[in-house]
Amino acid sequence: MPRGKVGGKYDRRMSFDDVKDERMLMMVDKLCVWMGGILEETLNRENLIPQIRNGVLMCRLATVIQESVDDFTSKNDEAGPLPRKAPQNFSQDCSNRSMEARENVMKFLTWARELRVPESSIFSPDDLLKLK
């Protein structure tokens, strides 16, 4: 659904309908395939943002990736500082833009920083929660 007026109110939901850059759309498609394959979820341009806004899928993704991190660090003495555990105690049943959603996103971002994801690739919680 494109952004715009809906029922007299401004709809701030992100949509890829208005994205014209074909390279960006290809990256979104690849992200959906990659993330969906890991999590065994069906993700696409239409449902990606609604599915990740509360942080649950991102925390689940971190949990799966953490298994590979653990395997890597157990086999490599010189792996360097990597996260020791995936986000813990994240809220499974929370609505978008709730305090629990913010905490989920923050837990994921903390984990991503521990994984040494470059700061230039990390978004702020408000980018996702408020779609700024």
mmCIF file of C-alpha atoms in Angstrom:
data_model
loop_
_atom_site.group_PDB
_atom_site.id
_atom_site.type_symbol
_atom_site.label_atom_id
_atom_site.label_comp_id
_atom_site.label_asym_id
_atom_site.label_seq_id
_atom_site.Cartn_x
_atom_site.Cartn_y
_atom_site.Cartn_z
ATOM 1 C CA MET A 1 0.000 0.000 0.000
ATOM 2 C CA PRO A 2 1.545 3.340 -0.956
ATOM 3 C CA ARG A 3 2.003 6.012 1.640
ATOM 4 C CA GLY A 4 -0.572 8.745 1.646
ATOM 5 C CA LYS A 5 -3.965 9.655 3.006
ATOM 6 C CA VAL A 6 -6.020 6.766 4.292
ATOM 7 C CA GLY A 7 -9.384 7.445 5.873
ATOM 8 C CA GLY A 8 -8.485 11.086 6.476
ATOM 9 C CA LYS A 9 -5.263 10.224 8.337
ATOM 10 C CA TYR A 10 -1.721 10.165 7.014
ATOM 11 C CA ASP A 11 -0.477 6.621 6.600
ATOM 12 C CA ARG A 12 3.222 6.417 7.476
ATOM 13 C CA ARG A 13 3.606 2.739 6.614
ATOM 14 C CA MET A 14 6.555 2.212 4.363
ATOM 15 C CA SER A 15 5.907 0.812 0.945
ATOM 16 C CA PHE A 16 8.259 -0.142 -1.823
ATOM 17 C CA ASP A 17 5.595 0.839 -4.373
ATOM 18 C CA ASP A 18 7.095 4.306 -4.748
ATOM 19 C CA VAL A 19 10.720 3.142 -5.022
ATOM 20 C CA LYS A 20 11.982 3.708 -8.546
ATOM 21 C CA ASP A 21 15.571 2.509 -8.106
ATOM 22 C CA GLU A 22 15.664 -0.992 -9.578
ATOM 23 C CA ARG A 23 18.909 -1.791 -7.716
ATOM 24 C CA MET A 24 17.237 -1.019 -4.395
ATOM 25 C CA LEU A 25 14.300 -3.262 -5.250
ATOM 26 C CA MET A 26 16.693 -6.054 -6.213
ATOM 27 C CA MET A 27 18.462 -5.696 -2.851
ATOM 28 C CA VAL A 28 15.119 -5.833 -1.038
ATOM 29 C CA ASP A 29 14.189 -8.960 -2.992
ATOM 30 C CA LYS A 30 17.524 -10.593 -2.126
ATOM 31 C CA LEU A 31 17.097 -9.647 1.529
ATOM 32 C CA CYS A 32 13.636 -11.229 1.549
ATOM 33 C CA VAL A 33 14.956 -14.460 0.009
ATOM 34 C CA TRP A 34 17.968 -14.607 2.346
ATOM 35 C CA MET A 35 16.138 -13.711 5.556
ATOM 36 C CA GLY A 36 13.062 -15.750 4.645
ATOM 37 C CA GLY A 37 15.214 -18.790 3.856
ATOM 38 C CA ILE A 38 17.025 -18.623 7.180
ATOM 39 C CA LEU A 39 13.838 -18.094 9.186
ATOM 40 C CA GLU A 40 11.622 -20.333 7.051
ATOM 41 C CA GLU A 41 9.240 -17.411 6.510
ATOM 42 C CA THR A 42 7.706 -16.095 3.306
ATOM 43 C CA LEU A 43 8.970 -12.538 2.981
ATOM 44 C CA ASN A 44 8.477 -10.190 0.062
ATOM 45 C CA ARG A 45 8.337 -6.477 -0.727
ATOM 46 C CA GLU A 46 4.785 -6.236 0.554
ATOM 47 C CA ASN A 47 5.260 -7.858 3.946
ATOM 48 C CA LEU A 48 8.924 -7.208 4.834
ATOM 49 C CA ILE A 49 8.467 -3.961 6.761
ATOM 50 C CA PRO A 50 5.317 -5.044 8.651
ATOM 51 C CA GLN A 51 7.050 -8.317 9.568
ATOM 52 C CA ILE A 52 10.220 -6.731 10.978
ATOM 53 C CA ARG A 53 8.845 -3.578 12.638
ATOM 54 C CA ASN A 54 8.404 -5.120 16.088
ATOM 55 C CA GLY A 55 11.907 -6.616 16.076
ATOM 56 C CA VAL A 56 10.808 -10.214 16.617
ATOM 57 C CA LEU A 57 12.037 -11.532 13.247
ATOM 58 C CA MET A 58 15.322 -9.686 13.646
ATOM 59 C CA CYS A 59 15.889 -11.240 17.072
ATOM 60 C CA ARG A 60 14.996 -14.648 15.643
ATOM 61 C CA LEU A 61 17.473 -14.025 12.802
ATOM 62 C CA ALA A 62 20.166 -13.141 15.352
ATOM 63 C CA THR A 63 19.428 -16.388 17.211
ATOM 64 C CA VAL A 64 19.987 -18.467 14.066
ATOM 65 C CA ILE A 65 23.116 -16.537 13.068
ATOM 66 C CA GLN A 66 24.448 -16.865 16.625
ATOM 67 C CA GLU A 67 24.553 -20.641 16.135
ATOM 68 C CA SER A 68 27.049 -20.115 13.292
ATOM 69 C CA VAL A 69 28.992 -17.578 15.366
ATOM 70 C CA ASP A 70 29.263 -20.113 18.189
ATOM 71 C CA ASP A 71 30.422 -22.800 15.763
ATOM 72 C CA PHE A 72 33.009 -20.427 14.257
ATOM 73 C CA THR A 73 34.399 -19.277 17.606
ATOM 74 C CA SER A 74 34.653 -22.834 18.918
ATOM 75 C CA LYS A 75 36.895 -23.742 15.945
ATOM 76 C CA ASN A 76 38.956 -20.528 15.806
ATOM 77 C CA ASP A 77 41.036 -19.412 18.761
ATOM 78 C CA GLU A 78 41.753 -16.071 17.097
ATOM 79 C CA ALA A 79 38.157 -15.195 16.216
ATOM 80 C CA GLY A 80 38.294 -11.979 18.196
ATOM 81 C CA PRO A 81 35.455 -10.479 20.220
ATOM 82 C CA LEU A 82 32.116 -11.723 18.943
ATOM 83 C CA PRO A 83 28.742 -11.920 20.663
ATOM 84 C CA ARG A 84 28.441 -14.769 23.123
ATOM 85 C CA LYS A 85 24.679 -14.999 22.879
ATOM 86 C CA ALA A 86 21.805 -13.837 20.713
ATOM 87 C CA PRO A 87 19.244 -11.362 22.044
ATOM 88 C CA GLN A 88 17.602 -12.863 25.108
ATOM 89 C CA ASN A 89 14.081 -12.555 26.486
ATOM 90 C CA PHE A 90 12.708 -10.616 23.537
ATOM 91 C CA SER A 91 8.964 -10.095 23.456
ATOM 92 C CA GLN A 92 7.298 -12.429 20.957
ATOM 93 C CA ASP A 93 3.847 -10.848 21.050
ATOM 94 C CA CYS A 94 4.193 -7.110 20.808
ATOM 95 C CA SER A 95 2.684 -4.521 18.556
ATOM 96 C CA ASN A 96 4.632 -2.216 16.285
ATOM 97 C CA ARG A 97 5.763 1.036 17.919
ATOM 98 C CA SER A 98 5.250 -0.392 21.433
ATOM 99 C CA MET A 99 7.885 -0.177 24.149
ATOM 100 C CA GLU A 100 8.439 -3.926 23.782
ATOM 101 C CA ALA A 101 9.051 -3.491 20.034
ATOM 102 C CA ARG A 102 11.635 -0.783 20.778
ATOM 103 C CA GLU A 103 13.350 -3.093 23.277
ATOM 104 C CA ASN A 104 13.398 -5.920 20.704
ATOM 105 C CA VAL A 105 14.973 -3.655 18.089
ATOM 106 C CA MET A 106 17.511 -2.354 20.619
ATOM 107 C CA LYS A 107 18.468 -5.913 21.591
ATOM 108 C CA PHE A 108 19.020 -6.778 17.944
ATOM 109 C CA LEU A 109 21.095 -3.639 17.314
ATOM 110 C CA THR A 110 23.232 -4.280 20.400
ATOM 111 C CA TRP A 111 23.871 -7.803 19.148
ATOM 112 C CA ALA A 112 24.710 -6.489 15.653
ATOM 113 C CA ARG A 113 27.251 -4.071 17.129
ATOM 114 C CA GLU A 114 28.824 -6.910 19.124
ATOM 115 C CA LEU A 115 29.051 -8.802 15.824
ATOM 116 C CA ARG A 116 31.055 -5.797 14.566
ATOM 117 C CA VAL A 117 28.571 -4.681 11.929
ATOM 118 C CA PRO A 118 29.861 -1.257 10.795
ATOM 119 C CA GLU A 119 28.073 1.639 12.444
ATOM 120 C CA SER A 120 27.329 3.067 8.995
ATOM 121 C CA SER A 121 25.178 -0.019 8.333
ATOM 122 C CA ILE A 122 23.208 0.195 11.573
ATOM 123 C CA PHE A 123 19.902 2.038 11.663
ATOM 124 C CA SER A 124 18.362 3.756 14.650
ATOM 125 C CA PRO A 125 15.307 2.210 16.327
ATOM 126 C CA ASP A 126 13.187 5.196 15.262
ATOM 127 C CA ASP A 127 14.102 4.555 11.608
ATOM 128 C CA LEU A 128 12.170 1.312 11.825
ATOM 129 C CA LEU A 129 9.601 2.015 14.528
ATOM 130 C CA LYS A 130 8.542 5.422 13.223
ATOM 131 C CA LEU A 131 9.694 4.828 9.640
ATOM 132 C CA LYS A 132 11.658 8.056 9.475
#
